[in-house]
Amino acid sequence: MQHGKTKAYKEQSFDHLRGLDGISDDQIAEHLKLYGGYIKQVNTLNAELAELMGKGKASGKDPEFAELTRRLGFEYNGMILHEYYFSNLRRAGEAKPPTGSGLGHALVDAFGSVDTWKADFQAMGDMRGIGWVILFQDPCTDRLTNHWITLHQDGVPAGFKPLLVMDVWEHAFMRDYKATEKAKYVEAFFRNIDWQIVERRLQEHAAVRPAAAA
Ligand SMILES: [Fe+2]
């Protein structure tokens, strides 16, 4: 890994996300535009903070420094979680992880059955508020747990690996569904999951996502 020079993030392409079941191409296109905004914000914030540091203004008492620093977690996770989300979707997905897969076993271990896990995950998706539902693995214990993340950053367990990431901000579904129809979107999400990617995330040591820094 190179050190010394801050690298900019690049927007990833998710061209494979056409023809999903219950999540329209227009919905995805609009969502990808929003995702692009997070990439720009992360790069801009890093550049602005580097400039402040260069000017000797990296001070907790400097309101500009403090505000930009506070926004980092929101913008970074806005970028990162969308990359996990888009890459765990695919056309013609299966309803459940393949029987006998590592993920299937891990879910049974943690929740008793895949159906119990799914019901819990979907129930979280139906919670009021904007945020994310994420199936995480604690890499120290291998234990799987479902978590609710408020906005993009509140509630992320530090160091845990995201395995399955579901966006439940209204911008993720309101082109296709009404505000009161989030449960329909959650059902649609489950018809388009790429379980192979989720399995890879489980098996790989690092929390791999499609990301590029140039
Ligand atoms: Fe989103």
XYZ file of C-alpha atoms and ligand atoms in Angstrom:
215
model
C 0.000 0.000 0.000
C 1.299 3.441 -0.942
C 1.569 6.177 1.611
C 2.060 9.881 1.521
C -0.394 11.025 -1.138
C -4.136 11.311 -0.687
C -5.926 9.469 -3.457
C -9.283 10.402 -4.896
C -12.135 7.884 -5.109
C -13.688 7.018 -8.433
C -17.329 6.345 -9.120
C -17.860 2.655 -9.815
C -19.960 1.439 -12.680
C -22.962 -0.763 -11.887
C -24.145 -1.328 -15.448
C -25.275 -4.858 -14.602
C -28.236 -3.449 -12.668
C -30.772 -3.376 -15.492
C -33.971 -5.331 -15.577
C -34.257 -5.994 -11.859
C -37.546 -7.395 -10.616
C -39.573 -4.696 -8.838
C -36.779 -2.084 -8.852
C -36.963 -0.130 -12.111
C -34.080 1.007 -14.296
C -35.153 4.610 -13.673
C -35.044 4.052 -9.933
C -31.541 2.595 -10.177
C -30.347 5.392 -12.502
C -31.555 8.059 -10.076
C -29.996 6.201 -7.164
C -26.644 5.881 -8.963
C -26.630 9.640 -9.495
C -27.028 10.148 -5.759
C -24.211 7.668 -5.156
C -21.995 9.724 -7.505
C -22.661 12.737 -5.270
C -21.157 10.925 -2.289
C -17.959 10.175 -4.221
C -17.592 13.865 -5.052
C -18.285 14.880 -1.465
C -15.702 12.468 -0.053
C -13.046 13.688 -2.470
C -13.899 17.356 -1.860
C -13.944 16.964 1.910
C -10.571 15.213 1.924
C -9.076 17.938 -0.253
C -10.559 20.717 1.892
C -9.346 19.128 5.112
C -5.867 18.629 3.635
C -5.827 22.296 2.679
C -6.827 23.368 6.190
C -4.108 21.139 7.623
C -1.613 22.684 5.223
C -2.601 26.151 6.455
C -2.135 25.111 10.072
C -5.896 25.365 10.701
C -6.414 21.815 11.926
C -7.800 22.985 15.228
C -10.753 21.677 17.200
C -11.686 25.296 17.863
C -11.876 26.136 14.152
C -15.576 25.791 13.211
C -14.822 25.025 9.560
C -12.385 22.264 10.472
C -14.847 20.810 12.985
C -17.826 20.856 10.602
C -15.924 19.272 7.697
C -14.540 16.619 10.020
C -17.990 15.787 11.371
C -19.310 15.316 7.830
C -16.642 12.761 6.939
C -18.404 9.760 8.475
C -21.688 10.579 6.733
C -20.156 11.087 3.284
C -17.714 8.168 3.515
C -20.378 5.701 4.561
C -22.758 7.173 1.975
C -20.194 6.134 -0.620
C -19.153 2.824 0.920
C -22.611 1.469 1.770
C -23.939 2.254 -1.707
C -21.053 0.270 -3.235
C -21.978 -2.716 -1.086
C -25.671 -2.265 -1.845
C -25.421 -2.023 -5.630
C -22.964 -4.889 -5.807
C -25.164 -7.237 -3.787
C -27.972 -6.854 -6.360
C -28.352 -8.744 -9.631
C -30.950 -9.752 -12.170
C -32.814 -12.987 -11.628
C -31.554 -13.520 -8.097
C -32.593 -16.466 -5.958
C -34.949 -16.010 -3.027
C -32.546 -17.561 -0.530
C -28.864 -18.467 -0.240
C -28.117 -21.872 -1.800
C -28.698 -24.775 0.562
C -25.382 -26.069 1.845
C -23.587 -22.759 1.251
C -21.346 -21.324 3.947
C -23.799 -18.461 4.320
C -26.750 -20.821 4.720
C -24.929 -22.639 7.522
C -23.810 -19.402 9.187
C -27.382 -18.039 9.157
C -28.763 -21.233 10.677
C -26.042 -21.105 13.341
C -26.848 -17.519 14.243
C -30.625 -17.382 13.819
C -31.876 -20.970 13.944
C -33.063 -20.887 10.327
C -32.690 -18.844 7.160
C -36.374 -17.905 7.348
C -35.991 -16.562 10.894
C -33.027 -14.457 9.798
C -34.938 -13.163 6.770
C -38.002 -12.250 8.841
C -35.783 -10.336 11.275
C -33.932 -8.524 8.469
C -37.190 -7.604 6.743
C -38.780 -6.443 10.008
C -35.862 -4.033 10.461
C -36.450 -2.791 6.928
C -39.981 -1.901 7.948
C -38.801 0.297 10.822
C -39.620 3.980 10.723
C -36.862 6.324 9.660
C -34.196 6.452 6.996
C -31.135 4.297 6.983
C -29.849 0.851 6.184
C -30.333 -2.739 7.276
C -27.117 -4.715 7.234
C -26.213 -8.320 7.961
C -22.778 -8.098 9.550
C -20.185 -10.660 10.526
C -17.981 -10.068 13.524
C -14.633 -11.255 12.127
C -13.354 -12.062 15.626
C -16.149 -14.488 16.516
C -17.674 -15.241 13.055
C -21.062 -14.408 14.594
C -23.679 -12.914 12.240
C -26.045 -10.158 13.383
C -28.550 -7.816 11.726
C -28.167 -4.109 12.388
C -30.111 -0.925 11.771
C -27.968 2.003 10.637
C -29.451 5.492 10.980
C -28.458 7.881 8.147
C -25.237 6.279 6.884
C -23.080 6.183 9.960
C -24.970 5.745 13.217
C -24.915 2.173 14.432
C -22.115 0.660 12.334
C -20.247 -1.826 14.551
C -16.563 -0.944 14.141
C -14.540 -3.514 12.243
C -17.503 -5.759 11.373
C -17.790 -7.088 7.809
C -20.961 -6.090 5.927
C -22.332 -9.180 4.149
C -25.734 -8.044 2.866
C -26.573 -4.351 2.652
C -30.091 -2.997 2.064
C -30.747 0.710 1.506
C -34.034 1.808 3.094
C -33.766 5.527 2.494
C -36.852 6.765 0.690
C -34.703 7.705 -2.318
C -34.039 3.973 -2.788
C -37.663 3.162 -3.652
C -39.950 6.194 -4.015
C -39.796 6.347 -7.796
C -41.343 2.855 -7.849
C -43.395 2.807 -4.628
C -45.263 5.143 -2.333
C -43.764 6.190 0.987
C -46.202 3.807 2.674
C -45.106 0.873 0.488
C -41.591 0.317 1.827
C -42.444 -3.318 2.602
C -43.069 -3.900 -1.125
C -39.620 -2.549 -1.930
C -38.077 -4.779 0.752
C -39.805 -7.786 -0.873
C -38.455 -6.667 -4.261
C -34.962 -6.295 -2.831
C -35.107 -9.953 -1.797
C -35.933 -11.004 -5.386
C -32.712 -9.449 -6.663
C -29.980 -10.526 -4.262
C -26.657 -11.785 -5.576
C -26.013 -14.515 -3.002
C -22.663 -15.403 -4.563
C -21.344 -11.970 -3.658
C -22.722 -12.291 -0.145
C -21.001 -15.691 0.155
C -17.725 -14.192 -1.087
C -17.936 -11.455 1.522
C -18.425 -14.133 4.156
C -15.427 -16.170 2.956
C -12.994 -13.339 2.266
C -10.964 -11.991 5.095
C -11.328 -8.313 4.182
C -14.588 -6.411 3.707
C -14.142 -6.366 -0.068
C -16.206 -3.970 -2.178
C -15.837 -2.563 -5.670
C -13.829 0.569 -5.009
C -11.058 2.327 -6.813
C -8.754 5.047 -5.716
C -6.699 6.617 -8.484
Fe -29.231 5.208 -1.286
